[in-house]
CSV table of C-alpha atoms in Angstrom, one decimal:
chain,number,residue,atom,x,y,z
C,1354,UNK,CA,-0.1,0.0,0.0
C,1355,UNK,CA,2.8,2.4,0.8
C,1356,UNK,CA,4.7,1.8,-2.6
C,1357,UNK,CA,1.8,1.3,-5.1
C,1358,UNK,CA,-1.3,2.8,-3.8
C,1359,UNK,CA,0.1,5.8,-2.0
C,1360,UNK,CA,-1.6,4.8,1.2
C,1361,UNK,CA,-0.3,7.1,3.9
C,1362,UNK,CA,-2.1,5.1,6.7
C,1363,UNK,CA,-0.1,1.9,6.1
C,1364,UNK,CA,2.3,1.0,9.0
C,1365,UNK,CA,5.9,2.0,8.9
C,1366,UNK,CA,8.1,-0.8,7.8
C,1367,UNK,CA,9.4,-2.6,10.9
C,1368,UNK,CA,6.9,-0.8,13.1
C,1369,UNK,CA,6.3,-2.5,16.4
C,1370,UNK,CA,2.5,-1.4,16.7
C,1371,UNK,CA,1.6,-1.3,13.0
C,1372,UNK,CA,-1.0,-3.9,13.3
C,1373,UNK,CA,-2.4,-2.3,16.6
C,1374,UNK,CA,-2.8,1.0,15.0
C,1375,UNK,CA,-4.4,-0.3,11.9
C,1376,UNK,CA,-7.1,-1.7,14.2
C,1377,UNK,CA,-7.3,1.5,16.1
C,1378,UNK,CA,-7.9,3.5,12.9
C,1379,UNK,CA,-10.3,0.9,11.7
C,1380,UNK,CA,-12.4,1.3,14.9
C,1381,UNK,CA,-12.2,5.0,15.2
C,1382,UNK,CA,-10.4,5.1,18.6
C,1383,UNK,CA,-8.7,8.3,18.0
C,1384,UNK,CA,-11.3,11.0,18.8
C,1385,UNK,CA,-12.2,13.6,21.4
C,1386,UNK,CA,-11.7,11.6,24.7
C,1387,UNK,CA,-13.1,13.7,27.6
C,1388,UNK,CA,-11.7,13.8,31.1
C,1389,UNK,CA,-13.9,12.2,33.6
C,1390,UNK,CA,-13.5,13.9,36.9
C,1391,UNK,CA,-14.9,10.9,38.8
C,1392,UNK,CA,-12.2,8.7,37.8
C,1393,UNK,CA,-8.4,9.1,38.9
C,1394,UNK,CA,-5.8,10.0,36.3
C,1395,UNK,CA,-2.5,8.2,36.1
C,1396,UNK,CA,0.8,9.5,34.6
C,1397,UNK,CA,3.5,7.4,33.0
C,1398,UNK,CA,7.0,8.8,32.4
C,1399,UNK,CA,10.2,8.5,30.6
C,1400,UNK,CA,13.0,10.6,32.0
C,1401,UNK,CA,15.7,12.5,30.2
C,1402,UNK,CA,17.5,15.9,30.3
C,1403,UNK,CA,19.4,16.4,27.0
C,1404,UNK,CA,16.8,14.1,25.5
C,1405,UNK,CA,13.2,14.3,25.9
C,1406,UNK,CA,11.2,13.7,29.1
C,1407,UNK,CA,7.8,12.3,28.2
C,1408,UNK,CA,4.6,12.2,30.2
C,1409,UNK,CA,1.4,10.4,29.2
C,1410,UNK,CA,-1.9,11.0,31.2
C,1411,UNK,CA,-4.5,8.3,31.1
C,1412,UNK,CA,-7.6,7.0,32.9
C,1413,UNK,CA,-8.8,3.4,33.2
C,1414,UNK,CA,-12.5,3.2,32.7
C,1415,UNK,CA,-14.6,0.0,32.6
C,1416,UNK,CA,-11.5,-1.9,31.1
C,1417,UNK,CA,-10.6,0.8,28.7
C,1418,UNK,CA,-7.5,2.9,28.8
C,1419,UNK,CA,-8.2,6.6,27.9
C,1420,UNK,CA,-5.2,8.6,27.0
C,1421,UNK,CA,-6.3,12.1,27.6
C,1422,UNK,CA,-3.0,14.2,27.6
C,1423,UNK,CA,0.6,14.1,26.6
C,1424,UNK,CA,3.7,16.2,26.9
C,1425,UNK,CA,7.4,16.0,25.8
C,1426,UNK,CA,10.1,18.5,26.5
C,1427,UNK,CA,14.0,18.6,26.7
C,1428,UNK,CA,16.5,20.5,28.8
C,1429,UNK,CA,14.1,21.1,31.7
C,1430,UNK,CA,14.6,20.5,35.3
C,1431,UNK,CA,12.4,18.4,37.5
C,1432,UNK,CA,10.7,21.2,39.1
C,1433,UNK,CA,9.2,22.2,35.7
C,1434,UNK,CA,7.7,18.8,35.3
C,1435,UNK,CA,6.4,18.7,38.9
C,1436,UNK,CA,4.8,22.1,38.4
C,1437,UNK,CA,3.4,21.0,35.0
C,1438,UNK,CA,1.6,18.0,36.5
C,1439,UNK,CA,0.2,19.8,39.4
C,1440,UNK,CA,-1.1,22.6,37.2
C,1441,UNK,CA,-3.4,20.2,35.3
C,1442,UNK,CA,-7.1,20.0,36.6
C,1443,UNK,CA,-6.8,16.3,37.2
C,1444,UNK,CA,-7.5,14.2,40.2
C,1445,UNK,CA,-4.5,11.9,40.3
C,1446,UNK,CA,-4.2,8.2,41.4
C,1447,UNK,CA,-0.6,7.5,40.9
C,1448,UNK,CA,2.5,8.5,38.9
C,1449,UNK,CA,4.5,5.8,37.4
C,1450,UNK,CA,8.3,6.4,37.0
C,1451,UNK,CA,10.9,4.1,35.3
C,1452,UNK,CA,13.4,2.3,37.6
C,1453,UNK,CA,16.1,4.9,37.0
C,1454,UNK,CA,14.2,7.5,38.8
C,1455,UNK,CA,15.6,5.9,42.1
C,1456,UNK,CA,19.2,6.8,41.1
C,1457,UNK,CA,20.7,9.6,43.1
C,1458,UNK,CA,22.8,12.3,41.4
C,1459,UNK,CA,25.5,14.7,42.6
C,1460,UNK,CA,23.9,17.5,40.4
C,1461,UNK,CA,20.8,17.2,42.6
C,1462,UNK,CA,22.7,17.2,46.0
C,1463,UNK,CA,22.4,13.4,46.3
C,1464,UNK,CA,18.7,13.4,45.7
C,1465,UNK,CA,17.0,11.0,43.2
C,1466,UNK,CA,14.3,12.2,40.6
C,1467,UNK,CA,11.9,10.2,42.7
C,1468,UNK,CA,12.7,12.3,45.7
C,1469,UNK,CA,12.6,15.5,43.7
C,1470,UNK,CA,9.2,14.7,42.3
C,1471,UNK,CA,7.8,13.7,45.6
C,1472,UNK,CA,8.2,17.3,46.8
C,1473,UNK,CA,5.6,18.3,44.1
C,1474,UNK,CA,3.5,15.2,43.9
C,1475,UNK,CA,3.6,13.5,47.2
C,1476,UNK,CA,5.4,10.3,48.2
C,1477,UNK,CA,2.1,8.4,48.4
C,1478,UNK,CA,1.3,8.7,44.7
C,1479,UNK,CA,4.7,7.7,43.1
C,1480,UNK,CA,5.2,4.3,41.9
C,1481,UNK,CA,8.5,2.7,40.4
C,1482,UNK,CA,7.5,0.4,37.4
C,1483,UNK,CA,9.2,-2.9,37.6
C,1484,UNK,CA,12.3,-3.2,35.4
C,1485,UNK,CA,11.4,-5.6,32.6
C,1486,UNK,CA,13.0,-6.2,29.1
C,1487,UNK,CA,12.0,-4.0,26.3
C,1488,UNK,CA,10.5,-6.9,24.6
C,1489,UNK,CA,8.3,-7.7,27.6
C,1490,UNK,CA,7.2,-4.1,27.7
C,1491,UNK,CA,6.2,-4.0,24.1
C,1492,UNK,CA,4.1,-7.1,24.6
C,1493,UNK,CA,2.3,-5.4,27.4
C,1494,UNK,CA,1.9,-2.3,25.2
C,1495,UNK,CA,0.3,-4.3,22.4
C,1496,UNK,CA,-2.1,-5.9,24.8
C,1497,UNK,CA,-3.1,-2.5,26.1
C,1498,UNK,CA,-3.5,-0.9,22.7
C,1499,UNK,CA,-6.3,-3.4,22.0
C,1500,UNK,CA,-8.3,-1.6,24.7
C,1501,UNK,CA,-6.9,2.0,24.3
C,1502,UNK,CA,-8.6,5.2,23.1
C,1503,UNK,CA,-6.5,8.3,22.3
C,1504,UNK,CA,-7.5,11.9,22.7
C,1505,UNK,CA,-7.0,13.8,19.3
C,1506,UNK,CA,-4.8,16.4,21.2
C,1507,UNK,CA,-2.1,13.7,21.9
C,1508,UNK,CA,-1.3,13.5,18.2
C,1509,UNK,CA,2.5,13.9,18.7
C,1510,UNK,CA,2.6,10.9,21.0
C,1511,UNK,CA,0.3,8.9,18.6
C,1512,UNK,CA,2.6,9.5,15.7
C,1513,UNK,CA,5.7,8.6,17.8
C,1514,UNK,CA,4.1,5.2,18.5
C,1515,UNK,CA,3.2,4.7,14.8
C,1516,UNK,CA,6.8,5.2,13.8
C,1517,UNK,CA,8.4,3.2,16.6
C,1518,UNK,CA,10.2,0.6,14.8
C,1519,UNK,CA,13.0,-2.1,14.8
C,1520,UNK,CA,16.5,-1.1,13.8
C,1521,UNK,CA,17.5,-2.1,10.3
C,1522,UNK,CA,20.6,-4.4,9.8
C,1523,UNK,CA,21.9,-3.2,6.4
C,1524,UNK,CA,24.6,-6.1,6.2
C,1525,UNK,CA,21.9,-8.9,6.7
C,1526,UNK,CA,19.0,-7.0,5.1
C,1527,UNK,CA,16.6,-7.6,7.8
C,1528,UNK,CA,15.5,-5.9,11.1
C,1529,UNK,CA,17.2,-6.4,14.4
C,1530,UNK,CA,15.5,-7.4,17.5
C,1531,UNK,CA,15.9,-4.1,19.0
C,1532,UNK,CA,14.2,-0.6,18.6
C,1533,UNK,CA,15.7,2.1,16.5
C,1534,UNK,CA,16.9,5.0,18.7
C,1535,UNK,CA,15.4,8.2,17.4
C,1536,UNK,CA,12.7,10.7,18.4
C,1537,UNK,CA,10.1,8.0,18.8
C,1538,UNK,CA,12.1,6.4,21.5
C,1539,UNK,CA,11.2,8.4,24.6
C,1540,UNK,CA,7.4,8.6,23.8
C,1541,UNK,CA,7.4,4.9,23.2
C,1542,UNK,CA,9.3,4.2,26.5
C,1543,UNK,CA,7.0,6.3,28.5
C,1544,UNK,CA,4.1,4.4,26.8
C,1545,UNK,CA,5.6,1.0,27.9
C,1546,UNK,CA,5.8,2.3,31.4
C,1547,UNK,CA,2.0,2.8,31.3
C,1548,UNK,CA,1.5,-0.5,29.8
C,1549,UNK,CA,3.5,-2.4,32.4
C,1550,UNK,CA,1.9,-0.5,35.2
C,1551,UNK,CA,-1.6,-1.1,33.6
C,1552,UNK,CA,-0.8,-4.9,33.4
C,1553,UNK,CA,0.5,-5.1,36.9
C,1554,UNK,CA,-2.6,-3.3,38.3
C,1555,UNK,CA,-4.8,-5.5,36.2
C,1556,UNK,CA,-3.4,-8.7,37.4
C,1557,UNK,CA,-3.6,-7.5,41.1
C,1558,UNK,CA,-7.3,-6.7,40.7
C,1559,UNK,CA,-10.3,-8.5,39.6
C,1560,UNK,CA,-10.6,-9.4,35.9
C,1561,UNK,CA,-11.7,-6.5,33.9
C,1562,UNK,CA,-14.4,-6.7,31.3
C,1563,UNK,CA,-13.6,-6.2,27.6
C,1564,UNK,CA,-14.1,-2.8,25.9
C,1565,UNK,CA,-17.4,-1.3,25.9
C,1566,UNK,CA,-19.2,0.3,23.1
C,1567,UNK,CA,-18.7,3.7,24.7
C,1568,UNK,CA,-18.4,5.7,21.5
C,1569,UNK,CA,-21.0,3.9,19.3
C,1570,UNK,CA,-18.5,1.4,17.9
C,1571,UNK,CA,-19.3,-2.1,17.1
C,1572,UNK,CA,-17.6,-4.7,19.2
C,1573,UNK,CA,-14.5,-6.3,17.8
C,1574,UNK,CA,-14.7,-10.0,16.8
C,1575,UNK,CA,-12.0,-12.7,16.3
C,1576,UNK,CA,-12.7,-12.7,12.7
C,1577,UNK,CA,-12.0,-8.8,12.6
C,1578,UNK,CA,-8.5,-9.3,14.2
C,1579,UNK,CA,-7.6,-11.9,11.6
C,1580,UNK,CA,-8.2,-9.5,8.8
C,1581,UNK,CA,-5.6,-7.0,9.9
């Protein structure tokens, strides 16, 4: 479709989530997604300084994962992100940070990012996501994408997920079993934090129902999945 029919919606070659976003597009799950003030909001992070720090905001409602907000910036200090999160009109449940948030640095006078953010967000709401392999996190993300809805305003994050792909091995003329490191890496890493946290929380609670027809969409069937 990319080469012969000029289809700009076809997955990027080697994309990790091409099949999932084809299904998301088919079922219309990128649309205005309202914030529900009765349901807690969670954040998932990927941390950087010279590179981007990324934050995803989402809610879990009746088995669906609603991504309602997104932010990426570089060269900012932790106070900037703490103030950004607290300035939002959301009622928070928890903030999910990667495992390296526990590392202490001399530049921060021996404080970790976890400790610095706790000054803004509170210790009780901060969680450290279990350290898993990238492959395991990608599998968790694929599972979560099956029940995910994205607000139209998080288009930069969506585009990064669409283009997140394997690294190409030019000598062997095939894709490697590791991600290409580019501008998509940090949004995708933050999304994996959300997916791992969602999976851990889901396993610790009662089984959740499947996605509901909340936006007037027909239920997905096994046959529908086979056609993607």
